[in-house]
Coordinates of C-alpha atoms and ligand atoms in Angstrom, one line a residue:
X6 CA 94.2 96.9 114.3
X7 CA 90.6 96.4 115.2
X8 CA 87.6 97.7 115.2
X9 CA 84.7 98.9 117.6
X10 CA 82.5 95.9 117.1
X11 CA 80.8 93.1 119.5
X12 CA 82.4 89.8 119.4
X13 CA 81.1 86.9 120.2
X14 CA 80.1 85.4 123.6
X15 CA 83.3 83.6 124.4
X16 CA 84.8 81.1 127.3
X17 CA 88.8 82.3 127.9
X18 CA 90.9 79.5 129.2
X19 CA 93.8 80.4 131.2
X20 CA 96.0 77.9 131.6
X21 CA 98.6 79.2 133.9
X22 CA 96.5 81.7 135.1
X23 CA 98.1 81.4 139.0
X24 CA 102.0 82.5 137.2
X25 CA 103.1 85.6 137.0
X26 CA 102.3 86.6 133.2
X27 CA 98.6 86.6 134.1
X28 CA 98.8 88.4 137.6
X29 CA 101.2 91.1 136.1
X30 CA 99.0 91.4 132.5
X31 CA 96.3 89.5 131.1
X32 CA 94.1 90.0 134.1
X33 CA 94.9 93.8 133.9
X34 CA 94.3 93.9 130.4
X35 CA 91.3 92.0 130.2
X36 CA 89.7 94.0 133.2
X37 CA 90.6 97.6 131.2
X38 CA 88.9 95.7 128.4
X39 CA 86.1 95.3 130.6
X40 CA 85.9 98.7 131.8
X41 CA 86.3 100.1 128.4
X42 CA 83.5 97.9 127.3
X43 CA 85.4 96.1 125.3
X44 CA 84.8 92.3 126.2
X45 CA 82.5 90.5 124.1
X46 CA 78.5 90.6 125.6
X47 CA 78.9 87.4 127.0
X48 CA 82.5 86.3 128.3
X49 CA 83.9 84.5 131.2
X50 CA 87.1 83.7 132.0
X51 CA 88.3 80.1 133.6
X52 CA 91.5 80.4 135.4
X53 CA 93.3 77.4 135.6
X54 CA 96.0 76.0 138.0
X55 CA 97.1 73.4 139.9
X56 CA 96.3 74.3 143.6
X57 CA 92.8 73.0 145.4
X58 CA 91.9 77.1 145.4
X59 CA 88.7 78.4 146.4
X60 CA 87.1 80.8 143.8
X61 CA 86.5 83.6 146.5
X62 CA 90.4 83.0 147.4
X63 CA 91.8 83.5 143.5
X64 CA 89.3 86.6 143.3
X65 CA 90.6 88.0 145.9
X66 CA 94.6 87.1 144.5
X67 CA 93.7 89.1 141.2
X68 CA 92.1 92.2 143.0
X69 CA 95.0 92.5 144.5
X70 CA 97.2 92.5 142.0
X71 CA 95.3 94.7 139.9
X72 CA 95.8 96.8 142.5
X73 CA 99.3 96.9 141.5
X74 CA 99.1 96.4 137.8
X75 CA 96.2 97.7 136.3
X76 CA 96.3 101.2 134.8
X77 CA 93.1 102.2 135.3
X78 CA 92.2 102.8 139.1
X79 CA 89.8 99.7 140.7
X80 CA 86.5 100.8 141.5
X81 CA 84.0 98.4 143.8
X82 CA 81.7 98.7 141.1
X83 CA 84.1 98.2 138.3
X84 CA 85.3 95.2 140.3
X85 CA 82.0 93.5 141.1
X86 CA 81.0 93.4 137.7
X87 CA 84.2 91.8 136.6
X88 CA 85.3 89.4 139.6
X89 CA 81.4 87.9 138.5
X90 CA 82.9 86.3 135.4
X91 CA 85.7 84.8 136.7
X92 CA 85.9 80.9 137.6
X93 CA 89.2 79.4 139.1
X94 CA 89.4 75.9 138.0
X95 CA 91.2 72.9 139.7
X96 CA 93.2 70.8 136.7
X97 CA 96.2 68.9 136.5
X98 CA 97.8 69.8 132.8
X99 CA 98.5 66.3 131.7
X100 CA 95.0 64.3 133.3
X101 CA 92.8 63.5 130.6
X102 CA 90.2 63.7 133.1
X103 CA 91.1 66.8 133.9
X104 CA 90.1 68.0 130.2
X105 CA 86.9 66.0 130.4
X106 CA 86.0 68.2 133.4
X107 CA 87.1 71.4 131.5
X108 CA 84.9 69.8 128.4
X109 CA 81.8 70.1 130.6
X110 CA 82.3 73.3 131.9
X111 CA 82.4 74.6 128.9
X112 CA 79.4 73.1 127.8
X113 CA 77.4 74.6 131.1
X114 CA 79.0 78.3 129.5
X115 CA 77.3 77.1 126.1
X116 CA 74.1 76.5 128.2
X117 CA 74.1 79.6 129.2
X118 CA 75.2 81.8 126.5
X119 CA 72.4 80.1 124.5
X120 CA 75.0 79.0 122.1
X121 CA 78.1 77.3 121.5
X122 CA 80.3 80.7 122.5
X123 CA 83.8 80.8 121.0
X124 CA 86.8 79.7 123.2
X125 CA 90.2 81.3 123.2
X126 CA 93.1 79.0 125.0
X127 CA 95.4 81.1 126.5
X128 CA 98.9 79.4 127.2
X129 CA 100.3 81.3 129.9
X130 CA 102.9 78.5 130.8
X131 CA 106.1 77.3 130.4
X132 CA 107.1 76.2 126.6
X133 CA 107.4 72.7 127.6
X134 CA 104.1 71.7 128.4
X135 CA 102.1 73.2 124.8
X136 CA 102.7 69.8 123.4
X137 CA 100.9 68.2 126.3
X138 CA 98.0 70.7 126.5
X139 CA 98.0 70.6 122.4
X140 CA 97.4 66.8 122.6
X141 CA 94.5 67.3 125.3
X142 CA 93.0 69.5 124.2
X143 CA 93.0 68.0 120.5
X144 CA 92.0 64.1 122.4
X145 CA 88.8 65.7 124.2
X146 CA 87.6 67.4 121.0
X147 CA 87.8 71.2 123.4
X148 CA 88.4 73.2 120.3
X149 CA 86.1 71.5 117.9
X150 CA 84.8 74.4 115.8
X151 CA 87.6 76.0 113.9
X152 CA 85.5 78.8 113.2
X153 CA 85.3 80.0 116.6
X154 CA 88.5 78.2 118.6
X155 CA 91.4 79.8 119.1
X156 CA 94.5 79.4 121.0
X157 CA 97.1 82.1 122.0
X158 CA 100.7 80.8 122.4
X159 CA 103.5 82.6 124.3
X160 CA 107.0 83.5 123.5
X161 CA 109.4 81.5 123.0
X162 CA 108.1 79.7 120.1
X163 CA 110.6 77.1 120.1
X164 CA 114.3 77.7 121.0
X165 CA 115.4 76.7 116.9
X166 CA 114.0 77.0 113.4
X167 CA 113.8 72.5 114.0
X168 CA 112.0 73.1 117.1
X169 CA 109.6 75.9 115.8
X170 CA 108.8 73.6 112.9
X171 CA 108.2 70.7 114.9
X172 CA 105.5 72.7 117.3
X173 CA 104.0 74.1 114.7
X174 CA 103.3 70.7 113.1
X175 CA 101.7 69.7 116.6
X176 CA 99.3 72.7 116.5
X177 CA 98.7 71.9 113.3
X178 CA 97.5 68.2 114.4
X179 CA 94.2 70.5 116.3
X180 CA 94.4 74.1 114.9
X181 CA 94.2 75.4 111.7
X182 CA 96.6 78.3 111.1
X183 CA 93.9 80.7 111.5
X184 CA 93.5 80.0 115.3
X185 CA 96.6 80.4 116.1
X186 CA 97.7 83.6 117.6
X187 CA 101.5 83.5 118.7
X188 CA 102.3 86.5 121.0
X189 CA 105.2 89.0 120.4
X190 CA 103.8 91.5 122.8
X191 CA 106.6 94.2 121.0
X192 CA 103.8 94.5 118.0
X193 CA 100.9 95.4 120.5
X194 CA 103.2 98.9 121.8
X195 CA 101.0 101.7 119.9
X196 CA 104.5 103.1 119.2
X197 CA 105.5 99.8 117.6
X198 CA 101.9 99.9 116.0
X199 CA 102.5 103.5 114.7
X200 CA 105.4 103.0 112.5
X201 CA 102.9 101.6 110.4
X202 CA 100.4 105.0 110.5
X203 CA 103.5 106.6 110.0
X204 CA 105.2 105.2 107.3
X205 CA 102.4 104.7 104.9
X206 CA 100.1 107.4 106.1
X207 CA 102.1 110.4 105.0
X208 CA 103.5 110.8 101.8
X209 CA 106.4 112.6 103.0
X210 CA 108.7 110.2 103.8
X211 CA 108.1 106.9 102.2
X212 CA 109.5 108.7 98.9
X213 CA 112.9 108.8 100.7
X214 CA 112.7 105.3 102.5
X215 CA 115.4 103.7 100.5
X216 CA 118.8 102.7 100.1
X217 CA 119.3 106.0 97.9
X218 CA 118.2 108.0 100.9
X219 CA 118.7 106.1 103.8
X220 CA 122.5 105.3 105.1
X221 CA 121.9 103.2 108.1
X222 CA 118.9 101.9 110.5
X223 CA 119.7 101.1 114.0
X224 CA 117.1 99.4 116.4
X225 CA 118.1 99.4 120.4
X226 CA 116.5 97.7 122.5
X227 CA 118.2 98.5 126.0
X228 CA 117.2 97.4 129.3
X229 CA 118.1 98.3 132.6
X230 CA 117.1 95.4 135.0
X231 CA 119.3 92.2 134.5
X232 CA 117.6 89.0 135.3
X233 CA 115.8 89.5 138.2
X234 CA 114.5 86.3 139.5
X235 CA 114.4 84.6 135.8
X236 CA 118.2 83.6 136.2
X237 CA 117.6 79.9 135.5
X238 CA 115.5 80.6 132.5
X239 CA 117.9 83.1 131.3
X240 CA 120.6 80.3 131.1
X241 CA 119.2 78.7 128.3
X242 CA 117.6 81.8 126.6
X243 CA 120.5 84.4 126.4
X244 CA 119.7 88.0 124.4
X245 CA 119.8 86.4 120.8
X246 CA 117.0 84.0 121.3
X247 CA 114.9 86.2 123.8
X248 CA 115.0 89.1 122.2
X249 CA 116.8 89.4 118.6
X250 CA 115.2 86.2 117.0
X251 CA 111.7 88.0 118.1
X252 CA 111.3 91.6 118.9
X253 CA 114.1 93.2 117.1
X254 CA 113.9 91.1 114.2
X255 CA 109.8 92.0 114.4
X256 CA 110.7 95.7 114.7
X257 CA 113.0 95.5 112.2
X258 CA 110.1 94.2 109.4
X259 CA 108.4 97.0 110.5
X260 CA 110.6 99.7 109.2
X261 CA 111.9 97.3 106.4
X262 CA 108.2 95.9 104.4
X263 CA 106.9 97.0 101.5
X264 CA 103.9 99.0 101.6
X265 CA 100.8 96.4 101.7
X266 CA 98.2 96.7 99.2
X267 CA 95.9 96.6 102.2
X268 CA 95.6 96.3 106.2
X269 CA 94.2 93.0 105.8
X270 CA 96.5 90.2 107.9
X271 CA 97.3 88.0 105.3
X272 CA 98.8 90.8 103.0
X273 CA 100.7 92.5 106.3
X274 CA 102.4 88.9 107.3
X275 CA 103.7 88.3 103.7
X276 CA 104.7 91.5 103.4
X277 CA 107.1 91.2 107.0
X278 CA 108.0 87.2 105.9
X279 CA 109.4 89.0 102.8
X280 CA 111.7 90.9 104.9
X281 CA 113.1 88.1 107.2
X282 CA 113.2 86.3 103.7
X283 CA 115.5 88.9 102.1
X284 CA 117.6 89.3 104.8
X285 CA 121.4 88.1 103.6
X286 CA 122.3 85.0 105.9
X287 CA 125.6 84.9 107.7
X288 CA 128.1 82.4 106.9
X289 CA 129.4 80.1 110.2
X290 CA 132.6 81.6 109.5
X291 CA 131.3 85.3 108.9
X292 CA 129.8 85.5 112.1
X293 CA 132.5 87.6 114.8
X294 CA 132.5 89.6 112.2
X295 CA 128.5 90.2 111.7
X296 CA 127.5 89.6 115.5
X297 CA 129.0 90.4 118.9
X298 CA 128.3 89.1 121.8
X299 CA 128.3 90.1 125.5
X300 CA 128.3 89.6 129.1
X301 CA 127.8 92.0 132.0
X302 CA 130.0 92.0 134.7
X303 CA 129.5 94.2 138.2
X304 CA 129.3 98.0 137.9
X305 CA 126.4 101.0 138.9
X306 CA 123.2 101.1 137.7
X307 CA 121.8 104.1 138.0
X308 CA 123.9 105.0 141.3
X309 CA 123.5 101.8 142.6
X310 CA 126.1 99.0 143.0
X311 CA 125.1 95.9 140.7
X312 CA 126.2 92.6 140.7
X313 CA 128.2 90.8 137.8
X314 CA 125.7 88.5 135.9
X315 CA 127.8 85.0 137.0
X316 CA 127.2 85.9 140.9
X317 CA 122.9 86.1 140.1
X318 CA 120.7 83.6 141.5
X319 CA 120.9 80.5 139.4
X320 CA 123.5 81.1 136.9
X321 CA 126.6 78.8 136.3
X322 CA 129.8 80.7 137.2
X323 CA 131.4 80.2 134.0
X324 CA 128.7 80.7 132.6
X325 CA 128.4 81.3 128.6
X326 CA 125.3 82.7 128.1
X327 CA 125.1 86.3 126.4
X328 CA 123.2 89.2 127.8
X329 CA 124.2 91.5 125.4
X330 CA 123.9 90.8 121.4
X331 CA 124.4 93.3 118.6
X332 CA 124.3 91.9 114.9
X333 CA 124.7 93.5 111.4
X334 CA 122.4 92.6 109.1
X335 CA 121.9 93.8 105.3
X336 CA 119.0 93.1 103.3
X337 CA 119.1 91.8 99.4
X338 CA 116.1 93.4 98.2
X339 CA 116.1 96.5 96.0
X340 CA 114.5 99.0 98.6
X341 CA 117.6 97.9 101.1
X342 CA 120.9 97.2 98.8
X343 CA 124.0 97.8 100.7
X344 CA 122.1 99.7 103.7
X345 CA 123.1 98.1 107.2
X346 CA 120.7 97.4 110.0
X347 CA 122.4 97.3 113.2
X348 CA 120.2 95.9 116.2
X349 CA 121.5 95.7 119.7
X350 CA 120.0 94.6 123.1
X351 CA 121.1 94.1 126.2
X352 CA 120.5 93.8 130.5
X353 CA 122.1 96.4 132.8
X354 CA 122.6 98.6 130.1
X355 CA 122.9 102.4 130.9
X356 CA 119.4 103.0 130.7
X357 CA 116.2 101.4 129.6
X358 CA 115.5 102.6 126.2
X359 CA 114.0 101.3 123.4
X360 CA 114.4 103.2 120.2
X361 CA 115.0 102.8 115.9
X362 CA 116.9 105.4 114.1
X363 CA 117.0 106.3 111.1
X364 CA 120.1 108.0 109.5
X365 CA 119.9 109.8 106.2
X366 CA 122.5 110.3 103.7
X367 CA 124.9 113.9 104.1
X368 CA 124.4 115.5 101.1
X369 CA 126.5 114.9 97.8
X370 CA 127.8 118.1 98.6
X371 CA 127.6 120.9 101.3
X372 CA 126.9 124.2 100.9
X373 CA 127.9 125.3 104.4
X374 CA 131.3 124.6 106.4
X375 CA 133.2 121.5 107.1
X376 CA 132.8 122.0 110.4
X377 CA 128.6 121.5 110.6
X378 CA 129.4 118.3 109.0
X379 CA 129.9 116.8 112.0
X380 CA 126.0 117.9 113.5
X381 CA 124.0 115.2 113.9
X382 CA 121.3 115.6 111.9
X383 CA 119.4 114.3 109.1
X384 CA 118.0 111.9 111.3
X385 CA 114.3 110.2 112.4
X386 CA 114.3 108.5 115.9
X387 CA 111.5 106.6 116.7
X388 CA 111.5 106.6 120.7
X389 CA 109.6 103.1 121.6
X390 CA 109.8 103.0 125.2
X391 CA 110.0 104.6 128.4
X392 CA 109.8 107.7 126.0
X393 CA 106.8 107.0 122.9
X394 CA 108.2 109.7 120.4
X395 CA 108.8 110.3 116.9
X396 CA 111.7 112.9 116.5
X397 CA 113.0 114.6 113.2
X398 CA 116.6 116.0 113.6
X399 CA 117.6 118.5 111.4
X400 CA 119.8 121.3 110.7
X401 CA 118.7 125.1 111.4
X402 CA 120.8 128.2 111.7
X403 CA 121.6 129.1 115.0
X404 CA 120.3 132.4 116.2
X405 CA 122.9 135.6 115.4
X406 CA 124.5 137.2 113.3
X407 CA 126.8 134.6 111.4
X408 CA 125.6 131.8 109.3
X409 CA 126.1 129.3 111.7
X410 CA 124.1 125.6 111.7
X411 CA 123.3 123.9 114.5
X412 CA 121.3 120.4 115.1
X413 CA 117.0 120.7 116.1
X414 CA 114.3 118.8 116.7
X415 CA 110.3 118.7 115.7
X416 CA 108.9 115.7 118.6
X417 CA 105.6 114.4 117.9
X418 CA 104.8 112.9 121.7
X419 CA 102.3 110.3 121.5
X420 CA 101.9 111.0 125.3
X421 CA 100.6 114.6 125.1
X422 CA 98.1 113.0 122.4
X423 CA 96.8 109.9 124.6
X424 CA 97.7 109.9 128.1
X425 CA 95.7 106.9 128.7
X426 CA 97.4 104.3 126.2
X427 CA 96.6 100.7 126.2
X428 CA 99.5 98.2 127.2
X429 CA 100.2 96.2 124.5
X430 CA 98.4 93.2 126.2
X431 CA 95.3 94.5 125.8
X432 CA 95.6 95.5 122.2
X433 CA 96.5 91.8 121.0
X434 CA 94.1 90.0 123.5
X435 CA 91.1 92.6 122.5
X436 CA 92.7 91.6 118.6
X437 CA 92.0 87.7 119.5
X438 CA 88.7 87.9 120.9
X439 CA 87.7 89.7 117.1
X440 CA 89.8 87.2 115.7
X441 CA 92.4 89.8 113.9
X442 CA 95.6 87.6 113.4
X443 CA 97.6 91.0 111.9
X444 CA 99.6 91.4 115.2
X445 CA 100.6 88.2 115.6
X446 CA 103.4 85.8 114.2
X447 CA 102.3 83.3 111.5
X448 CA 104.0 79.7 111.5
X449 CA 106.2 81.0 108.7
X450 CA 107.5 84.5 110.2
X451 CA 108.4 82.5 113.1
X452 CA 110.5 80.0 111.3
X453 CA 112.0 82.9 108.7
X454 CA 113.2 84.4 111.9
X455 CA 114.9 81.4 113.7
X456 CA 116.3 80.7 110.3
X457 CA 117.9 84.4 110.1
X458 CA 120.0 83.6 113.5
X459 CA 121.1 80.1 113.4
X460 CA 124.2 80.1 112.2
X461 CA 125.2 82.8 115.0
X462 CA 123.0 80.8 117.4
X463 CA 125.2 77.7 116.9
X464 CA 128.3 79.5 116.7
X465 CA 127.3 80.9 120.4
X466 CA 126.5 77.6 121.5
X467 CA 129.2 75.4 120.6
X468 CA 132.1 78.4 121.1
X469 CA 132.9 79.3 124.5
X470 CA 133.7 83.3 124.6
X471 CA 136.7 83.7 127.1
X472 CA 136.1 87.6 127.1
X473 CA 133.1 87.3 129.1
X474 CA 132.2 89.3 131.5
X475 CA 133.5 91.8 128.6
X476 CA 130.9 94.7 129.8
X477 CA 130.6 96.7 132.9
X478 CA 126.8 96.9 134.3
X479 CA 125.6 100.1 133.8
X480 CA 126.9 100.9 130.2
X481 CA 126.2 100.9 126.5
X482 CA 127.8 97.4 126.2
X483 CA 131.0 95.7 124.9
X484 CA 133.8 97.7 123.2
X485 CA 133.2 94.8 119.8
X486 CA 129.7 96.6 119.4
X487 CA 131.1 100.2 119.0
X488 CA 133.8 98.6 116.5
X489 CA 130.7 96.9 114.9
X490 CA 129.4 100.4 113.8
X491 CA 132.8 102.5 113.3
X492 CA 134.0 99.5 111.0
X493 CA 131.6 101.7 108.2
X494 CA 131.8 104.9 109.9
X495 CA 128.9 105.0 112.1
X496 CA 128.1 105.4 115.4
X497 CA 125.6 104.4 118.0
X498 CA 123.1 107.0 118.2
Ligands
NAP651 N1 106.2 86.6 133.0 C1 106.4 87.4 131.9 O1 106.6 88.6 132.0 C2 106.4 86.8 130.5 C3 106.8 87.6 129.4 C4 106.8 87.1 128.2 C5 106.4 85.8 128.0 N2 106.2 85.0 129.0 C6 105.8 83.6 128.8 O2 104.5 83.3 129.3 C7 104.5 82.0 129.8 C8 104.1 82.1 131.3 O3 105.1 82.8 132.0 P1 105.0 83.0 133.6 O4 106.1 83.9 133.9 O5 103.6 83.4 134.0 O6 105.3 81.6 134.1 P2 105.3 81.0 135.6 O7 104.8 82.1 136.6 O8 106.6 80.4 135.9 O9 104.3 79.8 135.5 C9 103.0 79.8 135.1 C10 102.2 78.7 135.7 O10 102.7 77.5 135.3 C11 102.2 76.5 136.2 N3 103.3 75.5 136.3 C12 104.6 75.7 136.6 N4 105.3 74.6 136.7 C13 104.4 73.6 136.5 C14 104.5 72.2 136.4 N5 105.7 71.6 136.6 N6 103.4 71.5 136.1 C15 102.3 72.1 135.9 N7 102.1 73.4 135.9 C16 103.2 74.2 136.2 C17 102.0 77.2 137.5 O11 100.6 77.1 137.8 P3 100.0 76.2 138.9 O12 101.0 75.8 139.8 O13 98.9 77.0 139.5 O14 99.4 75.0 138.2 C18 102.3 78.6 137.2 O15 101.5 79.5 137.8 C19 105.9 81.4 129.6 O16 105.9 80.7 128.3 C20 106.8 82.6 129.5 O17 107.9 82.3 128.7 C21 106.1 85.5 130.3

């Protein structure tokens, strides 16, 4: 979303920047920033953490992880130019003092920029601690210039639509809603990103976006890994909260908005908080029939033996947390009537794939056999990730002499267009230093959202499920999500 222009000098505050969110990618992104000449004139970054580190020591932590997680190579030269803006800095997140400390670093930045240079917060830290940082930060008067402070706030926002309100009252205590950027790193994917080019760049298809033309929409967001070292976070997360209430549901407005009258932010967010606003809420006693749930058990991944999700590190072994979610949702607008959305997602699935199809309506009536009804076709895929495609799948005659149809594709691969893509990170934190809000979640989106899954979210909570684990590791899933679909004959693309 933003342009090629200079920002202004600004001081980034990492706090949390020894975890692994910043080694893995915020100091990647910002040093591709760097590279591509992309961070403001003036910038430095002050890492923040707990431990009595010397500078040269956290320098030397980040070079070698960029090693490891950077996508463009490291050069020396590349490197010595970037490690010189780097400060680590010693502070303990709920001392005043330490904030008073911060305060006056800041102000030696100030001294030397020749101004008073913007400052962008970055909470790279566990939810339960923005309160505390919030109140410090507002106490010491650190972000005293809402024209030019920001914060950045990581997922999850909350873990309820109650909880979400109540934080965003806190921020709202110190920020106005303009500096607040809250991270879903799904909208900085350029495929995620493209839907947008895509849908109201051409005027072929957004004649035909509509409940007249479209029969279903299905997003999948399928990983392969399960939960890794993450297990006791995982326990209170599960796939609704982590990854429906957000991404999906953020995906999901994508294909859904109305066109915006322009690419201003203001007129993009009201556009998506019209979506989660239209989307019919399920009754408590509607939900096993809307929403399934799941949990994997052991199986093969990819040809290699993987354990059940109750025998990972740090899980209960009754445990009642799903790792699989599927949920139906229709829309009551007049684009969407009567056209279902099914989203899915889910650890130690088959493969990792992320991906939103699109399925036209058959025609009222066909001119060719019974038979090459049952093609798939008719049908946009919009591959996400690993794969970052746009697919149309159509019917053409099959070569020979009979009139015979048979299922094809036109690919448009962003890949063979722009091998060198940006990661997502770097998209949204480039976005934050120009101050470009339209990639991230406004207070309301964020609360629409929790509001669209809490009755299935309490329902999951307060119900144990006696099925689980109900899904081998290594497949598409429980049996209830395939019975989700064929309830209305469809099928999981
Ligand atoms: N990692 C990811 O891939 C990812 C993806 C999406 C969202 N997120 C979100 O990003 C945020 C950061 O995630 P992360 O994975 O980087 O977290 P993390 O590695 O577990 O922790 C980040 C930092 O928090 C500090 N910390 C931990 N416990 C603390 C305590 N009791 N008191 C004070 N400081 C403490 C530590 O810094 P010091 O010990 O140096 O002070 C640590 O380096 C979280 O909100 C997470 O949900 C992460």
């Amino acid at each position: 979303m933003n342009e090629n222009k200079a920002s202004h000098p600004t001081t980034i505050i990492i706090f949390g920047a020894t975890g692994d969110l910043a080694k893995r990618k915020l100091f990647p992104a910002f040093y591709n920033l760097y590279i591509d000449g992309r961070m403001p004139k003036g910038f430095n970054i002050l890492a923040l953490g707990r431990a009595d580190n010397t500078n040269e020591y956290f320098k030397n932590y980040i070079k070698e992880n960029l090693e490891n997680f950077s996508r463009k190579k490291i050069t020396s030269e590349d490197w010595a130019g970037f490690q010189a803006h780097i400060t680590y800095f010693q502070n303990q997140l709920d001392e005043e003092s330490s904030y008073k400390n911060l305060h006056q670093k800041l102000e030696e930045f100030d001294k030397i920029y020749g101004t008073r240079g913007n400052r962008l917060f970055y909470l790279s830290i566990g939810p339960n601690f923005v309160s505390t940082i919030s109140n410090h930060i507002k106490n010491t008067s650190l972000a005293s210039d809402a024209k030019k402070d920001r914060i950045i706030i990581e997922k999850p926002f909350g873990h309820d639509k109650q909880s979400a309100m109540e934080l965003n009252s806190l921020l709202a205590e110190t920020f106005e809603e303009e500096q607040i950027y809250r991270i879903d790193h799904y909208l900085g994917k350029e495929t995620v990103q493209n839907i947008l080019a895509f849908r109201f760049g051409n005027s072929i298809f957004e004649p035909l976006w509509d409940h007249k033309h479209i029969e279903s929409v299905q997003i999948t967001v399928a990983e392969e890994v399960g939960v890794e070292t993450r297990g006791a976070f995982y326990e209170q997360t599960g796939a609704l909260k982590d990854m429906i209430q957000n991404h999906l549901l953020q995906i999901l407005c994508m294909v859904a908005m109305e066109p915006p009258a322009s690419l201003e932010s203001g007129e993009i967010r009201d556009r998506k908080v019209d979506v989660l606003k239209s989307i019919r809420r399920i009754s408590s006693d509607q939900v096993d029939h809307y929403a399934v749930r799941g949990q994997y058990g052991k199986g093969i991944v990819n040809g290699v033996e993987a354990k059940g999700y109750r025998q990972e590190d740090g899980i209960a072994e009754d445990s009642n947390t799903e790792t699989f979610a599927a949920v139906k949702f229709y829309l009551d607008n007049e684009r969407w009537q009567d056209v279902p959305f099914y989203v899915r997602t889910g650890k130690k699935m088959k493969e990792k794939h992320s991906y939103i199809t699109i399925q036209f309506k058959p025609l009222p009536h066909s001119t060719f056999s019974e038979s090459s009804q049952h093609l798939s076709a008719n049908r946009l895929i919009i591959n996400i990730q690993p794969l970052m495609d746009i697919r149309l799948q159509f019917m053409a005659k099959k070569p020979g002499l009979s009139l015979v149809l048979k299922p094809v594709e036109m690919i448009f691969d962003n890949f063979a267009c722009q091998e060198d893509t940006p990661e997502a990170y770097e998209t949204l934190l480039l976005d934050a230093l120009l101050g470009d809000l339209t990639l991230f979640m406004r207070s309301d989106q964020v609360e629409e959202a929790w509001d669209v899954v809490k009755t299935i979210q309490e329902a999951w909570e307060t119900t144990k499920d006696s099925s689980f684990p109900n899904y081998e590791a290594g497949s598409w899933g429980p049996k209830e999500s395939i019975a989700l679909v064929e309830r209305q004959g469809h099928n999981w693309v």
